[in-house]
GROMACS .gro file of C-alpha atoms in nm:
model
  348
    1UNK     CA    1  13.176   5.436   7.866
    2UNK     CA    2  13.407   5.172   7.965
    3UNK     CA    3  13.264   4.892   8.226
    4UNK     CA    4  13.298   5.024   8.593
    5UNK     CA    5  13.206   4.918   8.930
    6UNK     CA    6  13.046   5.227   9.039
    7UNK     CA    7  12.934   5.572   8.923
    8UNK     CA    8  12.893   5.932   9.106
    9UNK     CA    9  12.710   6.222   8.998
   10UNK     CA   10  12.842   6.548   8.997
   11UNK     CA   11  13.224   6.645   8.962
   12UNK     CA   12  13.161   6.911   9.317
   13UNK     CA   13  13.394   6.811   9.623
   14UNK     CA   14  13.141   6.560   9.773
   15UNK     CA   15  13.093   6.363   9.460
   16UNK     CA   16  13.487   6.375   9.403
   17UNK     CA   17  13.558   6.270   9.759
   18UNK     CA   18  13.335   5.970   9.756
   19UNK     CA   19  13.485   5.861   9.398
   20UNK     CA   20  13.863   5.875   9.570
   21UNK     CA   21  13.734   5.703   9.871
   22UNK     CA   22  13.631   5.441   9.633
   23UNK     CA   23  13.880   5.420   9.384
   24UNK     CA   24  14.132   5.377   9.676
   25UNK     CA   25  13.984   5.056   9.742
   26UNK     CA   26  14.045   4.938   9.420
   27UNK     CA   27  13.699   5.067   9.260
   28UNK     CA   28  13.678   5.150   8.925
   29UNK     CA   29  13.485   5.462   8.934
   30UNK     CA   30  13.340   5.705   8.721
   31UNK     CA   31  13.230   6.031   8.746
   32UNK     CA   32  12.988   6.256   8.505
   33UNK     CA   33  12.936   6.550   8.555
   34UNK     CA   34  12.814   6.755   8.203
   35UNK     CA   35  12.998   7.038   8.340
   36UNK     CA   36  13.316   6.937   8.519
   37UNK     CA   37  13.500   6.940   8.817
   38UNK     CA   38  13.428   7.279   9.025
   39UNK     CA   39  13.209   7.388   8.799
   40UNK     CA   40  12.925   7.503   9.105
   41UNK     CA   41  12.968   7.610   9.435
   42UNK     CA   42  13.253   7.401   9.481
   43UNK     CA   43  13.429   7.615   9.208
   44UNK     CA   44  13.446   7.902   9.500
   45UNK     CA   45  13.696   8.133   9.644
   46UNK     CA   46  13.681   8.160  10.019
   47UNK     CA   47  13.791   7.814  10.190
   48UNK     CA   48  13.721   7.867  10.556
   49UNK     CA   49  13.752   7.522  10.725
   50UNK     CA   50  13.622   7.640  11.088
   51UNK     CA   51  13.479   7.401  11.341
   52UNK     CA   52  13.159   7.474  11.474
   53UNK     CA   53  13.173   7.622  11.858
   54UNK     CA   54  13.219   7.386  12.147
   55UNK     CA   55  12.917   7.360  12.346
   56UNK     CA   56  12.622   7.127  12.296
   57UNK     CA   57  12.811   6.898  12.143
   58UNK     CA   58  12.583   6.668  11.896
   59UNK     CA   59  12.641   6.406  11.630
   60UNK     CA   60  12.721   6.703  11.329
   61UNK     CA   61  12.983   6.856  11.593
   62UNK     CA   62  13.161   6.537  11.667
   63UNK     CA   63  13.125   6.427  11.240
   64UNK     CA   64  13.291   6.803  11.167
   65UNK     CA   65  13.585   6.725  11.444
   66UNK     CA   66  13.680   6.384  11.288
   67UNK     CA   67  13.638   6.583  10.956
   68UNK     CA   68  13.883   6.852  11.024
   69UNK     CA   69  14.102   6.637  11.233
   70UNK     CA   70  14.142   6.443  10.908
   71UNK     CA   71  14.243   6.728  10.714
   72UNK     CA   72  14.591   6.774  10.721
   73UNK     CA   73  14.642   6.440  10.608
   74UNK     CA   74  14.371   6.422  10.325
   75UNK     CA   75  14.466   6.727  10.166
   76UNK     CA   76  14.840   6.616  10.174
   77UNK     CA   77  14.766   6.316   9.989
   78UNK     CA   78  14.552   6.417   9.729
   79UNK     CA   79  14.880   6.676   9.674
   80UNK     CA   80  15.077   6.376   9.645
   81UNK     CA   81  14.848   6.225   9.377
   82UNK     CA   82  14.769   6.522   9.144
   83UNK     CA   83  15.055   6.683   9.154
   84UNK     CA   84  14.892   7.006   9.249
   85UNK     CA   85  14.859   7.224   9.515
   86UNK     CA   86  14.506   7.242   9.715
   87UNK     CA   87  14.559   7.548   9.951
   88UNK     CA   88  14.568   7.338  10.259
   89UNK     CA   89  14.713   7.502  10.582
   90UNK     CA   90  14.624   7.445  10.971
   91UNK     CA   91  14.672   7.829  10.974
   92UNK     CA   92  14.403   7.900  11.324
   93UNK     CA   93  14.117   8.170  11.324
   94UNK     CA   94  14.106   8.476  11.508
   95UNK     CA   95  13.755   8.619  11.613
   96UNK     CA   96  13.720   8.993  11.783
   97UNK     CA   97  13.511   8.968  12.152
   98UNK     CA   98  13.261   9.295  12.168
   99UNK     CA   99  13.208   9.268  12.559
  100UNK     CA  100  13.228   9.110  12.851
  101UNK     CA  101  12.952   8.889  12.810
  102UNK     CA  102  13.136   8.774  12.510
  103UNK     CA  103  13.455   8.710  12.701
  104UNK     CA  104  13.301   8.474  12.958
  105UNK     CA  105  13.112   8.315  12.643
  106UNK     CA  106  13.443   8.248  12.531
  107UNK     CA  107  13.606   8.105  12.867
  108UNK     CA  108  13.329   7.882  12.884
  109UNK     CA  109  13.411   7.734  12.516
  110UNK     CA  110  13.772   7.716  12.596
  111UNK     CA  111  13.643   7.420  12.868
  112UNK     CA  112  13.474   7.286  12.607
  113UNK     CA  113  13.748   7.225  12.364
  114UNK     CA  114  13.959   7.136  12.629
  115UNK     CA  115  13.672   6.836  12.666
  116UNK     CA  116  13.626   6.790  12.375
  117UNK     CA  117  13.835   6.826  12.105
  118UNK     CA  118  14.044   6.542  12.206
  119UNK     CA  119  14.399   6.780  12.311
  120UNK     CA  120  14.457   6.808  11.949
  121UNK     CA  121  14.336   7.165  11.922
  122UNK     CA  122  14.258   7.430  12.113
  123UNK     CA  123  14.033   7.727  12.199
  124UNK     CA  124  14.205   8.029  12.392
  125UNK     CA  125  14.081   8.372  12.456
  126UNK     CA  126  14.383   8.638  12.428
  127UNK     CA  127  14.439   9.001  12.403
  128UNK     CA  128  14.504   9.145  12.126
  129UNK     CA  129  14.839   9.226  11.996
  130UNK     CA  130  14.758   9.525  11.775
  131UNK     CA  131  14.935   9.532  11.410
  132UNK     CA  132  14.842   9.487  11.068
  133UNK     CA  133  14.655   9.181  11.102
  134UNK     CA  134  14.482   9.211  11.415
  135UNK     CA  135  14.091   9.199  11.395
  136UNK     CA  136  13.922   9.564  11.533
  137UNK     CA  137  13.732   9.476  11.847
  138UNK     CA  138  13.588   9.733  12.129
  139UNK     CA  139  13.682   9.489  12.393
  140UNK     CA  140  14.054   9.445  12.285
  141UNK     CA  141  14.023   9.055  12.322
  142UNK     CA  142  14.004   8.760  12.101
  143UNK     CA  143  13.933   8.419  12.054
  144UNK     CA  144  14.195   8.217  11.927
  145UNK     CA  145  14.163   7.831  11.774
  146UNK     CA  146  14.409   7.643  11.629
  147UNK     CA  147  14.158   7.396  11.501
  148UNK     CA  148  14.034   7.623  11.201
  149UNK     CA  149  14.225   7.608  10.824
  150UNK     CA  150  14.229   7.689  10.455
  151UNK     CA  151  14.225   7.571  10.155
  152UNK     CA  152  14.150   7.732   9.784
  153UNK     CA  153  13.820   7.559   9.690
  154UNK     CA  154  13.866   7.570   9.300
  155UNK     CA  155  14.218   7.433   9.311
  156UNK     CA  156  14.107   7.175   9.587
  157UNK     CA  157  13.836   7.031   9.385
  158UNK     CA  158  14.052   7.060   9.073
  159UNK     CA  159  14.349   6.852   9.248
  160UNK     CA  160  14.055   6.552   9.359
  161UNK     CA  161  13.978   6.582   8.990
  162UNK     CA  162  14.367   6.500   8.907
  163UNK     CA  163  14.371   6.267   9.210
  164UNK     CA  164  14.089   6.030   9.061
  165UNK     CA  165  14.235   6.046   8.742
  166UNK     CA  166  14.588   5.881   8.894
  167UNK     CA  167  14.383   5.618   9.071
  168UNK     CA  168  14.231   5.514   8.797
  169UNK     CA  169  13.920   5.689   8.769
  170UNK     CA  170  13.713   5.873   8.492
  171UNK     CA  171  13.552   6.200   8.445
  172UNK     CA  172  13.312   6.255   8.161
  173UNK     CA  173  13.046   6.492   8.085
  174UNK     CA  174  12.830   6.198   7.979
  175UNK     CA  175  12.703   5.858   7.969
  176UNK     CA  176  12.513   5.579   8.147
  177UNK     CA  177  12.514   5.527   8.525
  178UNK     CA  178  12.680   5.147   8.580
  179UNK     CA  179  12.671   5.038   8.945
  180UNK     CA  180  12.588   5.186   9.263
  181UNK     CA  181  12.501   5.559   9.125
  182UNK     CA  182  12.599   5.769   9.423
  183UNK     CA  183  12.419   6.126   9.341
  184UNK     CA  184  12.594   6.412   9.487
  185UNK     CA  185  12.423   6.674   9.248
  186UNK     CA  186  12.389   6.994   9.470
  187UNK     CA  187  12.148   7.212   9.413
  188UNK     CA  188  12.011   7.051   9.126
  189UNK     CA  189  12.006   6.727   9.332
  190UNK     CA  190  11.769   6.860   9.651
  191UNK     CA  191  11.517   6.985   9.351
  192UNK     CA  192  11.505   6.677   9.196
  193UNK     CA  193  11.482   6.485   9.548
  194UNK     CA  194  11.205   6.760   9.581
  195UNK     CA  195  10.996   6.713   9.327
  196UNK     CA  196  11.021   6.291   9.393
  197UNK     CA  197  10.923   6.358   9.768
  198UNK     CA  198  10.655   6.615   9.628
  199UNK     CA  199  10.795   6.819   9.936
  200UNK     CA  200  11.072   7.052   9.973
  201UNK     CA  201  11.383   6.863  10.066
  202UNK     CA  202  11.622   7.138  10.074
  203UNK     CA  203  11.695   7.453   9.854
  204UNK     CA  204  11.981   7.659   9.710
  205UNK     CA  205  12.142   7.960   9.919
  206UNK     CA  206  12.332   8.174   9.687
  207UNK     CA  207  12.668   8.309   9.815
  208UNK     CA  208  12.886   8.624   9.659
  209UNK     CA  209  13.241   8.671   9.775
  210UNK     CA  210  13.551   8.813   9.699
  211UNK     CA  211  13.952   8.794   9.667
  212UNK     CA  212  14.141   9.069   9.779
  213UNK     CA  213  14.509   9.174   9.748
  214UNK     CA  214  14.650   9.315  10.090
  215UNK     CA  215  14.899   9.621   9.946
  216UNK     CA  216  15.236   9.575  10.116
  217UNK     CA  217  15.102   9.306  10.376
  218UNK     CA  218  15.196   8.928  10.282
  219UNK     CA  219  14.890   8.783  10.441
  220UNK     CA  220  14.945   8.423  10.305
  221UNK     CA  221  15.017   8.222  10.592
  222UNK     CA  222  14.797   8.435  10.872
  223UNK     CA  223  14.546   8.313  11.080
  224UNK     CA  224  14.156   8.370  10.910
  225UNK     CA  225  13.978   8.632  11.087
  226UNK     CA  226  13.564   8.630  11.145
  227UNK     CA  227  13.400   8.911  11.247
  228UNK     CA  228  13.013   8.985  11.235
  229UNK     CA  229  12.970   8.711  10.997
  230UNK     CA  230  13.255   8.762  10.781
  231UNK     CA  231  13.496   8.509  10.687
  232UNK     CA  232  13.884   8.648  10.550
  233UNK     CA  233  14.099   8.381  10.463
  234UNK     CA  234  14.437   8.429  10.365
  235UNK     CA  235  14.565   8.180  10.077
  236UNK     CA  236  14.893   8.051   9.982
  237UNK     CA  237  14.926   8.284   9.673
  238UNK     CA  238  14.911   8.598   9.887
  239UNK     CA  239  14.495   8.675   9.820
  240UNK     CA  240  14.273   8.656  10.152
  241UNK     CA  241  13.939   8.517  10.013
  242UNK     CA  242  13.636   8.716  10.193
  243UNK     CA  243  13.261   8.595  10.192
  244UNK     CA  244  13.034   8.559  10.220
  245UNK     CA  245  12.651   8.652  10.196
  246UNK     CA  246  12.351   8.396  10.268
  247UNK     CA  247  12.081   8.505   9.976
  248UNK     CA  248  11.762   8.305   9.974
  249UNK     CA  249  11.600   8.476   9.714
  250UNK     CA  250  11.748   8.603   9.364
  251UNK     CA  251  11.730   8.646   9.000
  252UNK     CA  252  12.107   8.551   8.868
  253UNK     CA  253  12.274   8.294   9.068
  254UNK     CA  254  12.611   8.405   8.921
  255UNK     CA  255  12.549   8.786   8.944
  256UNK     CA  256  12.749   9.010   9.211
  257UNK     CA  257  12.607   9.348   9.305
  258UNK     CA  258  12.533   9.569   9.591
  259UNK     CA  259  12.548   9.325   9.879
  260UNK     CA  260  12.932   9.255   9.775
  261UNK     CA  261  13.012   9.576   9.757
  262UNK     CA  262  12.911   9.613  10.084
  263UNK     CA  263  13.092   9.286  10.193
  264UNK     CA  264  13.425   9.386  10.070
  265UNK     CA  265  13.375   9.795  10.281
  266UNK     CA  266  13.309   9.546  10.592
  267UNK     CA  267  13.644   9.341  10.537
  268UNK     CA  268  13.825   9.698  10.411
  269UNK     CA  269  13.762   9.776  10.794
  270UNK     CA  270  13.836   9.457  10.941
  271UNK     CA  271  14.196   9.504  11.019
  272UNK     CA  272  14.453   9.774  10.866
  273UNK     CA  273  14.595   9.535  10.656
  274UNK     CA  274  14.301   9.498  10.413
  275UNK     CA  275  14.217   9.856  10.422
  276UNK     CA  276  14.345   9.958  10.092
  277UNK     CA  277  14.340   9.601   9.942
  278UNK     CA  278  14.261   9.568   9.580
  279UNK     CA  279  13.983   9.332   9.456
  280UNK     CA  280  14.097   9.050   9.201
  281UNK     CA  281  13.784   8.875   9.163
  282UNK     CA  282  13.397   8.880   9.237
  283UNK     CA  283  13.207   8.580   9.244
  284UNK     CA  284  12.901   8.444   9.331
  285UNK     CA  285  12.757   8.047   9.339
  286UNK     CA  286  12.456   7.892   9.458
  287UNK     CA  287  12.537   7.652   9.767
  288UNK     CA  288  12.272   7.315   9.869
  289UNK     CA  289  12.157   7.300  10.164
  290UNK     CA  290  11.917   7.014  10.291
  291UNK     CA  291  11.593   7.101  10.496
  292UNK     CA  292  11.726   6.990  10.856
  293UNK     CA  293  12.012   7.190  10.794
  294UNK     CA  294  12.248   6.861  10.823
  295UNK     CA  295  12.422   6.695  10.548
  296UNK     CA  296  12.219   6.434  10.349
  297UNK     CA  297  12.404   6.130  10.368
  298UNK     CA  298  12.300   5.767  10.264
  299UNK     CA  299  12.047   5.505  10.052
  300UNK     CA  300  11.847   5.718   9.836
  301UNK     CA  301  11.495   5.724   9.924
  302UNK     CA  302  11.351   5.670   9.553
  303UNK     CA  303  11.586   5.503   9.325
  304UNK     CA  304  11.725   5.136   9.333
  305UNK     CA  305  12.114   5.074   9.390
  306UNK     CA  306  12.143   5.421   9.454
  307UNK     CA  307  12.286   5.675   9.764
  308UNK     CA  308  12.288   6.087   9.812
  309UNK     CA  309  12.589   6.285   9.925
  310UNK     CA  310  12.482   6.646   9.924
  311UNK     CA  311  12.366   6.946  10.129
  312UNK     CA  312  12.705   7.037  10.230
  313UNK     CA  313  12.625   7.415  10.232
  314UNK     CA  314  12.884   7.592  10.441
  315UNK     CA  315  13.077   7.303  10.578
  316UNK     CA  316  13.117   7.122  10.257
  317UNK     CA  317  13.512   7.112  10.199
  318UNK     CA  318  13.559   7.063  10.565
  319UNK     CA  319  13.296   6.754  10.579
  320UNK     CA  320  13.470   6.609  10.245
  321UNK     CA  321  13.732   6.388  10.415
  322UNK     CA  322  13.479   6.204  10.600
  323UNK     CA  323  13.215   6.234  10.353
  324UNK     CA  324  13.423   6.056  10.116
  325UNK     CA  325  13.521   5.703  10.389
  326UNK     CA  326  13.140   5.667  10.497
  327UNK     CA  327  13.036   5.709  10.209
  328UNK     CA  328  13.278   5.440  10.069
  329UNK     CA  329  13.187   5.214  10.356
  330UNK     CA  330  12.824   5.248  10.286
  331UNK     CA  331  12.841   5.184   9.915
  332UNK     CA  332  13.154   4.933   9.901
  333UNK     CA  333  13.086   4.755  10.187
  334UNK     CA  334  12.741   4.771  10.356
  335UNK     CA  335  12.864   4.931  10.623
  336UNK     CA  336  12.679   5.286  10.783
  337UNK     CA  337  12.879   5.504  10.988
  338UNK     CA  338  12.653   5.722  10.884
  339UNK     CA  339  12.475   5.983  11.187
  340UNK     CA  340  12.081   5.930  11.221
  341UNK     CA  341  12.063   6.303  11.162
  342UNK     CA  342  12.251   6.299  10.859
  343UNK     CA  343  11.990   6.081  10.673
  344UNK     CA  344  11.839   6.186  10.359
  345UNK     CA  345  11.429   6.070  10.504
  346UNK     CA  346  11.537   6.315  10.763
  347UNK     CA  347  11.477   6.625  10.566
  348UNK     CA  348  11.189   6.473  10.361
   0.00000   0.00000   0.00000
């Protein structure tokens, strides 16, 4: 492999994120990965980039704001670079209220974003309309946020790929690590960081989901719905992406069964529109997530000239943006922008 100034591990959308980051500063980067860009988790189907609620606002709240706020212009650029479409669209999220506790729940968060999501997005609850695409709720009311959007994972992780590529940057399946080695390995990562610490640092949660085909219902530029823990996410090719379960323990990370099944009746009878829907694909991937629960961000705890980017879990493709600038600063420039709570020590 060629000389370069600094090398990431793993081709997921955290390690391709940080090597654009870079490589827009003039880095020569390159990436290995022995299986290739979207090849694990980040090779998904579902896309839901929803902001956590807002109340007790913390340091992973305000991180996921900046995040998603930064969105609409990431994703547009790294459009402009590949050449390819990533799925992006500022589309909102519509969530069913059960009761009237709920409702005054949801008046109470509609202060909060009002506080705190800076007047660039908002929180509202409404009444439903009724229709194809309206979410089944006993209470006839819903939350509205126009904060929440989409993208297609695979095709967003391929376009970084294509992205690097025009900035200069490499992809290979291997070679030796030159430079700052910035390890953003998944799953595969927190066991190895495990087995260093002699302590579990985090753990793989696998994940099975679907894409559906609304008959006679052009879904594709909707607002997601969530429901009882279901995500349905319309995409730009006229599939709503569904998903997904949270499995701690199983035998075949890439297996779908049962608990899908089930998943796709629960979306069937999530609004009229996907009642009939036909299913194009199953799929199932194992997801990192770190110990505290937050990402784990910064120096790596047990190898020289070296940094961690993973445990993105569910908020991976909405963290990327920012994942991919502090990341940069840290590495490039000494410089942590990095929350305390995001550190890797923190989940050892």
């Amino acid at each position: 492999m060629a000389s370069v100034d600094l090398t990431v591990m793993g081709a997921g959308v955290w390690g391709l994120s940080v090597a654009v980051a870079c490589a827009r500063r003039g880095a020569h980067v390159a990436v290995i990965d022995p299986h290739g860009p979207a090849a694990g988790a980040s090779g998904g189907i579902v896309g839901a980039l929803a902001p956590h609620v807002p109340e007790q606002w913390n340091e992973k709240k305000a991180f996921q704001l900046e995040a998603l706020l930064m969105a609409e212009a990431f994703w547009a650029d790294i459009a402009r670079l590949s050449g390819e479409d990533p799925g992006y669209a500022r589309t909102g999220r519509l969530q069913p209220l059960l009761d009237a506790a709920a409702v005054t729940r949801a008046e109470a968060r509609a202060e909060g974003a009002a506080a705190l999501w800076q007047g660039r997005a908002a929180w509202h609850v409404i009444e439903a309309e009724g229709g194809d695409w309206s979410p089944a709720g006993p209470g006839g009311m819903l939350v509205h946020d126009t904060l929440t959007a989409r993208l297609h994972p695979r095709l967003a992780t391929r376009a970084l790929a294509r992205a690097l590529e025009t900035l200069g940057g490499r992809i290979v399946k291997e070679g030796l690590p030159q430079g700052p080695v910035i390890w953003a390995t998944g799953v595969a990562g927190l066991e190895e960081i495990s087995a260093m610490a002699g302590r579990m640092a985090g753990t793989g949660v696998k994940g099975q989901a679907a894409l559906l085909r609304p008959r006679g219902f052009d879904a594709r530029d909707a607002p997601q719905l969530f429901a009882d823990g279901l995500h349905a996410v319309p995409h730009a090719d006229g599939t709503v992406g569904i998903g997904s379960t949270s499995e701690r323990d199983y035998d075949d990370s890439s297996a779908t069964d049962a608990q899908l099944d089930a998943l796709i009746e629960q979306a069937r009878g999530l609004c009229p529109a996907l009642k009939g829907a036909e299913v194009v694909e199953r799929w199932a991937g194992v997801r990192p997530r770190a110990r505290s629960r937050a990402p784990m961000l910064g120096a790596h705890p047990f190898r020289d000239n070296a940094f961690i980017a993973n445990g993105g879990f569910k908020i991976g493709f909405g963290l990327a943006p920012l994942v991919g600038e502090v990341m940069a600063d840290l590495v490039l420039e000494a410089r942590d922008r990095i929350p305390e709570g995001f550190r890797p020590e923190v989940s050892l």
